[in-house]
mmCIF file of C-alpha atoms in Angstrom:
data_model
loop_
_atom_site.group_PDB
_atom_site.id
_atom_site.type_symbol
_atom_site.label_atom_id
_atom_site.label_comp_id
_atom_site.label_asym_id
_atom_site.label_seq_id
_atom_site.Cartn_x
_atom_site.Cartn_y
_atom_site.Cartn_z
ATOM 1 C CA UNK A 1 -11.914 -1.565 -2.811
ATOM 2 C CA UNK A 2 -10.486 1.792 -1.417
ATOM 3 C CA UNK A 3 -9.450 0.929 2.141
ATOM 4 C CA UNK A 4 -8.043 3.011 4.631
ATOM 5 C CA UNK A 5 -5.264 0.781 6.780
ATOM 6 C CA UNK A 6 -4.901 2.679 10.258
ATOM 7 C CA UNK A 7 -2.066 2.243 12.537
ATOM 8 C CA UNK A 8 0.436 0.441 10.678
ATOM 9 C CA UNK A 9 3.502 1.686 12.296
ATOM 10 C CA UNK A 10 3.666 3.052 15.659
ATOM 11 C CA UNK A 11 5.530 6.082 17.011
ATOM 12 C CA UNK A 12 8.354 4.419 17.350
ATOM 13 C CA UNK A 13 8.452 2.663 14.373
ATOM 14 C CA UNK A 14 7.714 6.378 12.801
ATOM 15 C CA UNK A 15 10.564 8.565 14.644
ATOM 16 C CA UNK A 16 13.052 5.274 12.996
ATOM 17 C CA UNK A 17 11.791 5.286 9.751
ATOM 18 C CA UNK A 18 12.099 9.163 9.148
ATOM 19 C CA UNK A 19 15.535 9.748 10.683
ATOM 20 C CA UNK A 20 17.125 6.934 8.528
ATOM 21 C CA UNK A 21 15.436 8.806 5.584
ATOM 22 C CA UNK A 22 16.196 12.080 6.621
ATOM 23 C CA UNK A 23 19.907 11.254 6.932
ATOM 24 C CA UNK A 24 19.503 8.708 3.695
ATOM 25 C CA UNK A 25 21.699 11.169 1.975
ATOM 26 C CA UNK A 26 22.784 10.088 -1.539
ATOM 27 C CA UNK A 27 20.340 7.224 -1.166
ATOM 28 C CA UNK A 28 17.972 9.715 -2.681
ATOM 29 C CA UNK A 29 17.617 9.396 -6.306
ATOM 30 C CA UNK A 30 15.499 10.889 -8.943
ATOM 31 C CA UNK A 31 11.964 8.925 -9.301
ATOM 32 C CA UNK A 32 12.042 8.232 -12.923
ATOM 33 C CA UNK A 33 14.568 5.520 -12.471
ATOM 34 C CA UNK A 34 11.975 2.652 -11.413
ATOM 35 C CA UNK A 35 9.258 4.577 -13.404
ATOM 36 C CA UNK A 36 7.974 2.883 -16.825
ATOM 37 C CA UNK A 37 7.548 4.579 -20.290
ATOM 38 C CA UNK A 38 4.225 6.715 -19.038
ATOM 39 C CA UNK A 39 5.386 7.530 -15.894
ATOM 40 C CA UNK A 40 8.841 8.751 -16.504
ATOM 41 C CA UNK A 41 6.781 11.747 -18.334
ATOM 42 C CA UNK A 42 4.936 12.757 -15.271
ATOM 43 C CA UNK A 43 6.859 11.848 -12.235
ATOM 44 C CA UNK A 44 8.856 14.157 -10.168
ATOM 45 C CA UNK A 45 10.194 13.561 -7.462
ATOM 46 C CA UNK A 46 12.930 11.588 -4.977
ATOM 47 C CA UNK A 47 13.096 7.906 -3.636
ATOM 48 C CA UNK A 48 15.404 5.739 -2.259
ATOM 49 C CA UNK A 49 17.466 3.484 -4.781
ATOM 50 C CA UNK A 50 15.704 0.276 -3.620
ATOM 51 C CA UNK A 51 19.045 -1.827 -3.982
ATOM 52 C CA UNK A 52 20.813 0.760 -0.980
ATOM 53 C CA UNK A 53 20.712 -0.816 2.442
ATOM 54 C CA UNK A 54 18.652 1.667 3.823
ATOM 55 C CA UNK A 55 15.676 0.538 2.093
ATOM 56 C CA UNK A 56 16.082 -3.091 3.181
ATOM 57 C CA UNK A 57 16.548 -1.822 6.430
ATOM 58 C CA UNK A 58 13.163 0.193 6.731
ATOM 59 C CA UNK A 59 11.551 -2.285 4.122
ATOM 60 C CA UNK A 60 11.955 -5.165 6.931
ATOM 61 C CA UNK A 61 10.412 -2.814 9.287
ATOM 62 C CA UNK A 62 7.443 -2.420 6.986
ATOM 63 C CA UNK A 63 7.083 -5.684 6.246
ATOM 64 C CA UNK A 64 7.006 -7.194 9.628
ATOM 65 C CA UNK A 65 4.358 -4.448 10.511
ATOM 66 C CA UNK A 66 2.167 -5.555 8.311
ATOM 67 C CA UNK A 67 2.279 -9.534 9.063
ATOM 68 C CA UNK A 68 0.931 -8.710 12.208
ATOM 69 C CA UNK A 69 -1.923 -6.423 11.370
ATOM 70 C CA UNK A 70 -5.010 -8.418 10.747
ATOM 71 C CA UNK A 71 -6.807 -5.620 8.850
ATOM 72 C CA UNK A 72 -4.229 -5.737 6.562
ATOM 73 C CA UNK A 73 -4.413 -9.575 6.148
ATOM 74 C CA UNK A 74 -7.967 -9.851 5.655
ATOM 75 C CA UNK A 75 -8.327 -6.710 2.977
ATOM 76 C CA UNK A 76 -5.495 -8.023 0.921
ATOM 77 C CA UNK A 77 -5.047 -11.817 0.888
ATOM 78 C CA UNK A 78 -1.626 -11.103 0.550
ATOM 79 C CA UNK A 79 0.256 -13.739 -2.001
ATOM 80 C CA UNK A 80 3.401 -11.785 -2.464
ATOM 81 C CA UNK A 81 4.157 -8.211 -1.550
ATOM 82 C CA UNK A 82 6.471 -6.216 -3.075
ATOM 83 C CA UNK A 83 9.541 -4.569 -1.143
ATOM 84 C CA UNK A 84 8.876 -1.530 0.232
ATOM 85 C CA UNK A 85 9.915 1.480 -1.493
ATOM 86 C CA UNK A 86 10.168 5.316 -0.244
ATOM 87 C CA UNK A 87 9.582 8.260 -2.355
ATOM 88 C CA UNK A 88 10.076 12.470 -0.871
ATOM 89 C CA UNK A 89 7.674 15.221 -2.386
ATOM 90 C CA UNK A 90 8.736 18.523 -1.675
ATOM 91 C CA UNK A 91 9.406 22.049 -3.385
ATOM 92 C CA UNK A 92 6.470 21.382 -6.427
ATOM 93 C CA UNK A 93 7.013 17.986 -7.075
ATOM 94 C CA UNK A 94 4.187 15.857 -8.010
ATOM 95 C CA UNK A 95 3.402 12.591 -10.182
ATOM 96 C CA UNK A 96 0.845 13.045 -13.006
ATOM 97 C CA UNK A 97 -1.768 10.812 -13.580
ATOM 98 C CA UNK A 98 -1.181 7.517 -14.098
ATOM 99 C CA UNK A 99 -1.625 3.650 -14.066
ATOM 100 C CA UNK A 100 0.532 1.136 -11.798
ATOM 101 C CA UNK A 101 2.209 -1.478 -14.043
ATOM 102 C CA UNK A 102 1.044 -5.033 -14.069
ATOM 103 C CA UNK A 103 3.939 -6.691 -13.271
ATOM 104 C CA UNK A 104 7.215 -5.881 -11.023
ATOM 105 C CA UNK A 105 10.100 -7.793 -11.125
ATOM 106 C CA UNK A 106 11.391 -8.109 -7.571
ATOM 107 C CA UNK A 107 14.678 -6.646 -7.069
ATOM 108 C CA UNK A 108 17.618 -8.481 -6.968
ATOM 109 C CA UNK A 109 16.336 -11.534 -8.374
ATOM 110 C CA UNK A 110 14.265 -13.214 -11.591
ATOM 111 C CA UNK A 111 10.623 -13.519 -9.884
ATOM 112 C CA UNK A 112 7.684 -11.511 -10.612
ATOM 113 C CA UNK A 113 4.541 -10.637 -9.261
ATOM 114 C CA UNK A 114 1.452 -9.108 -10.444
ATOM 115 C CA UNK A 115 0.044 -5.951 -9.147
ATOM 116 C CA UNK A 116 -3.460 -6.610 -7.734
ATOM 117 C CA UNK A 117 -3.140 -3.793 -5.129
ATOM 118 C CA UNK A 118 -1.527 -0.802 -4.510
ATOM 119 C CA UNK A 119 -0.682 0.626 -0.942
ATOM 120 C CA UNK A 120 0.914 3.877 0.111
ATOM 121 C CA UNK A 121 1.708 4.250 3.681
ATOM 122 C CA UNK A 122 1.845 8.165 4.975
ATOM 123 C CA UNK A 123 5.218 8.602 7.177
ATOM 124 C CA UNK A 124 4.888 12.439 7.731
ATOM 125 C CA UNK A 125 2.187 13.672 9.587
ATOM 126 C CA UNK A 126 -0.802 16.117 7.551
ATOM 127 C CA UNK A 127 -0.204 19.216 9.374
ATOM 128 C CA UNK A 128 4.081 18.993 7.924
ATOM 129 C CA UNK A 129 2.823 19.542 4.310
ATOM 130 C CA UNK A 130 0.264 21.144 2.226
ATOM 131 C CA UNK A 131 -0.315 19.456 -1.237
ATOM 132 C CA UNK A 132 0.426 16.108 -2.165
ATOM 133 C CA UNK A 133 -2.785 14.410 -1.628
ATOM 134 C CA UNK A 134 -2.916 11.307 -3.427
ATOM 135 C CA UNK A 135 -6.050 11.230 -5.749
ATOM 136 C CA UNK A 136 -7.565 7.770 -6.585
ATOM 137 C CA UNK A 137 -9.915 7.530 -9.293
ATOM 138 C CA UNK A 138 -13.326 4.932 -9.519
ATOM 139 C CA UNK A 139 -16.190 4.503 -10.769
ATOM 140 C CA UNK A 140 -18.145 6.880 -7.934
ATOM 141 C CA UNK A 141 -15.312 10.080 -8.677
ATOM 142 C CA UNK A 142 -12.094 10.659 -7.515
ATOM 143 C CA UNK A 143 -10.472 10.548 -3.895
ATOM 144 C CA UNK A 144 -8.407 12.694 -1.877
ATOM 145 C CA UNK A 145 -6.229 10.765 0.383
ATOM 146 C CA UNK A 146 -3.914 12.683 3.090
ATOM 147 C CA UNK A 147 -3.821 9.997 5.973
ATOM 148 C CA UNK A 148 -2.154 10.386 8.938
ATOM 149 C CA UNK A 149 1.560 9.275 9.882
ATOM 150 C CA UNK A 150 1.520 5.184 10.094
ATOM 151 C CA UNK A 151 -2.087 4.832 7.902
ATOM 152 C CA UNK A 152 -2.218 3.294 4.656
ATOM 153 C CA UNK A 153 -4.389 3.504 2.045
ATOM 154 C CA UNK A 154 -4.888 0.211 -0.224
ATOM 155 C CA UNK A 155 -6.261 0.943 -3.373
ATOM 156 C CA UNK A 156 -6.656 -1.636 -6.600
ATOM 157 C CA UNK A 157 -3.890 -1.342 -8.916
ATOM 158 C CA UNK A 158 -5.777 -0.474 -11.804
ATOM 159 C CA UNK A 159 -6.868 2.838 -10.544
ATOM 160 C CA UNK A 160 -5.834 5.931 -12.735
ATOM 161 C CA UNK A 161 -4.233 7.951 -9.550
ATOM 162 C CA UNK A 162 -1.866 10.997 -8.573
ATOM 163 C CA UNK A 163 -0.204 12.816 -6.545
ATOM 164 C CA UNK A 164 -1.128 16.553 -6.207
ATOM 165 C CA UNK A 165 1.985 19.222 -6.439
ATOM 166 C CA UNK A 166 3.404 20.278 -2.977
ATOM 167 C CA UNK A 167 3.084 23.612 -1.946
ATOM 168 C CA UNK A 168 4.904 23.511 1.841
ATOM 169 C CA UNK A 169 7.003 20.977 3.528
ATOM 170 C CA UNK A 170 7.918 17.615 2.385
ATOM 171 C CA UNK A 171 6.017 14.432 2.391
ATOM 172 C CA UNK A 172 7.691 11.303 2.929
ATOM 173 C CA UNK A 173 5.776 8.463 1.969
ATOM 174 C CA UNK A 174 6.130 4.387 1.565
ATOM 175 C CA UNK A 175 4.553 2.404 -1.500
ATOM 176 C CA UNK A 176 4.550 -0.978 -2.683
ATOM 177 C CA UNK A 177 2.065 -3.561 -4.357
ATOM 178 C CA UNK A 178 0.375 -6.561 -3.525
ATOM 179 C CA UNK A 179 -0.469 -9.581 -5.508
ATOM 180 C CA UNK A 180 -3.260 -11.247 -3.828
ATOM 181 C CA UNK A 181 -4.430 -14.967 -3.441
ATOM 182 C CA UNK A 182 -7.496 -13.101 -4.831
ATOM 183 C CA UNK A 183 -7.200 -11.475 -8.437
ATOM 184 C CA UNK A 184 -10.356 -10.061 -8.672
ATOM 185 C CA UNK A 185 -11.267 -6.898 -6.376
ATOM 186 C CA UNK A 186 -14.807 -7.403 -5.931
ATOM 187 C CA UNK A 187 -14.201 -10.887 -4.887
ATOM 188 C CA UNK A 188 -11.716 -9.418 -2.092
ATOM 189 C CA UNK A 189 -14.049 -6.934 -1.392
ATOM 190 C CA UNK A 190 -16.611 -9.850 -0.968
ATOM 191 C CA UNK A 191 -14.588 -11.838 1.491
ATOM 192 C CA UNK A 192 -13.195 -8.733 3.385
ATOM 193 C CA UNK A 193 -17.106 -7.951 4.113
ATOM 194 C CA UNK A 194 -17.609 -11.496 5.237
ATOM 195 C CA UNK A 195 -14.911 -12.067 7.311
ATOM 196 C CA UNK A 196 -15.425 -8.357 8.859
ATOM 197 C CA UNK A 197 -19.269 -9.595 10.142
ATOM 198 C CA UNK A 198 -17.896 -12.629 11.195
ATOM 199 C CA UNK A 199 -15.366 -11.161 13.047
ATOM 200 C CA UNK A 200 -18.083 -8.603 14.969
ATOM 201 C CA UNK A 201 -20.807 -11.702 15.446
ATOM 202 C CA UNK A 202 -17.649 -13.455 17.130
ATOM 203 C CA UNK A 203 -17.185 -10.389 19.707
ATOM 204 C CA UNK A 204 -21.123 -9.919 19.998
ATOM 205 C CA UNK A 205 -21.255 -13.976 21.455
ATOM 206 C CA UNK A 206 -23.607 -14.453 18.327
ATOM 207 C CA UNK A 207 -25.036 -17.921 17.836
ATOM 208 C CA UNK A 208 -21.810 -20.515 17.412
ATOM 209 C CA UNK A 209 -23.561 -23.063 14.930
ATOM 210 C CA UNK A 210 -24.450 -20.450 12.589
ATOM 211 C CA UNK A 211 -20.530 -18.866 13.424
ATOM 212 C CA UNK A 212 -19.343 -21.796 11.898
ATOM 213 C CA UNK A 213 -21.814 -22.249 9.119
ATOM 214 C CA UNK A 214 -20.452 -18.409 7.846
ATOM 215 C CA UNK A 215 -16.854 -19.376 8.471
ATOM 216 C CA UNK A 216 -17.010 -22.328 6.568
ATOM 217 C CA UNK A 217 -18.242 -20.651 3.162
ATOM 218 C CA UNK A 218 -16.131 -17.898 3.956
ATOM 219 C CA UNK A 219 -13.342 -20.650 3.395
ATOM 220 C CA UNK A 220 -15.121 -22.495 0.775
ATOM 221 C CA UNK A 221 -15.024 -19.430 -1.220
ATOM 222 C CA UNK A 222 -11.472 -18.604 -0.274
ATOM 223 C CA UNK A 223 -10.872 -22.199 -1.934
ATOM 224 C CA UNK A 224 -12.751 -21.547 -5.105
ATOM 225 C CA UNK A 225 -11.400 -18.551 -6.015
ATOM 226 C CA UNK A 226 -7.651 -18.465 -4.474
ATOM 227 C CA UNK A 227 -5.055 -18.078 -7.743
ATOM 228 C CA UNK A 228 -2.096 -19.430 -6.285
#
């Protein structure tokens, strides 16, 4: 499932975010240094050294965003997420194709998670930058993504993707992964659908009996196939 995420931070949230990056200073290192074998050929570009306190700092903010967005909650089933990190395209820099890794180890400590989903969350706005769309492959082609400041884009982790060269600007960007209660995509995809028609039949003062009738195999299916 390719899913556009809109309005995950809000202007305020947006102005913070981008001023502690823009004065991040040497907090800014090379990309390669969390990239695996394959990517280290084809990335270039800047992040934030995800052990600095800046990207705690703005992780939190991300993080706490997200709990209360119910989009968010009901596309990705989210098990464990992955600290945020922060990454800076500018001056030609692009990532070459590529595939996320399976498995992260979460910084500062021995636990793991799985990458079901990928997100990147746009902080600068469209108009700042030309290039660096993000291009997501599938089965139907492959996607141009160039949200605006605050959306995110979720996107399974198995996706060959990149990140076009920039030609103006920079773009400042967040990304992390998600390792869902659900492993499989089309079973997310499955209960996102569900719970999105029960969610409109609920504002439309549909019939309640059948209401709950949907709800409960939305959960009974939530309990078959949960992996946690």
């Amino acid at each position: 499932m390719l899913l556009h995420i809109p309005h995950v931070l809000n202007a305020e949230q947006l102005r913070l975010v981008r001023d502690k990056l823009h004065h991040a200073g040497d907090a800014w290192v090379d990309g390669r240094v969390t990239a695996g074998h394959q990517g280290a050929q084809v990335k270039h570009n800047l992040q934030i050294d995800e052990h600095s306190a800046v990207a705690v700092e703005l992780g939190d903010v991300i993080l706490e965003a997200l709990e209360r967005h119910p989009q968010f909650i009901s596309a990705a089933l989210p098990n464990h997420v992955y600290p945020p990190m922060f990454n800076q395209y500018r001056g030609g820099m692009q990532f070459g194709s590529h595939v996320d890794g399976a498995i992260r180890l979460i910084p500062g400590s021995r636990a793991k998670i799985r990458t079901d989903i990928s997100a990147t969350l746009f902080l600068t706005d469209p108009a700042d930058y030309d290039g660096g769309e993000l291009m997501i492959e599938d089965t139907y082609g492959v996607h141009p993504v160039k949200l605006a400041a605050g959306h995110m884009i979720l996107y399974p982790a198995t996706s060959l993707h990149q990140v076009n060269p920039i030609t103006r600007g920079t773009r400042l960007a967040s990304f992390f992964w998600i390792q869902s209660m659900i492993r499989d995509d089309a079973q997310r995809t499955l209960l996102f659908d569900l719970d999105s028609a029960i969610q409109r039949l609920t504002q439309s003062g549909a019939d309640t009996a059948a209401l709950v009738q949907l709800t409960g195999s939305y959960h009974n299916l939530l309990r078959m196939w949960t992996d946690i």
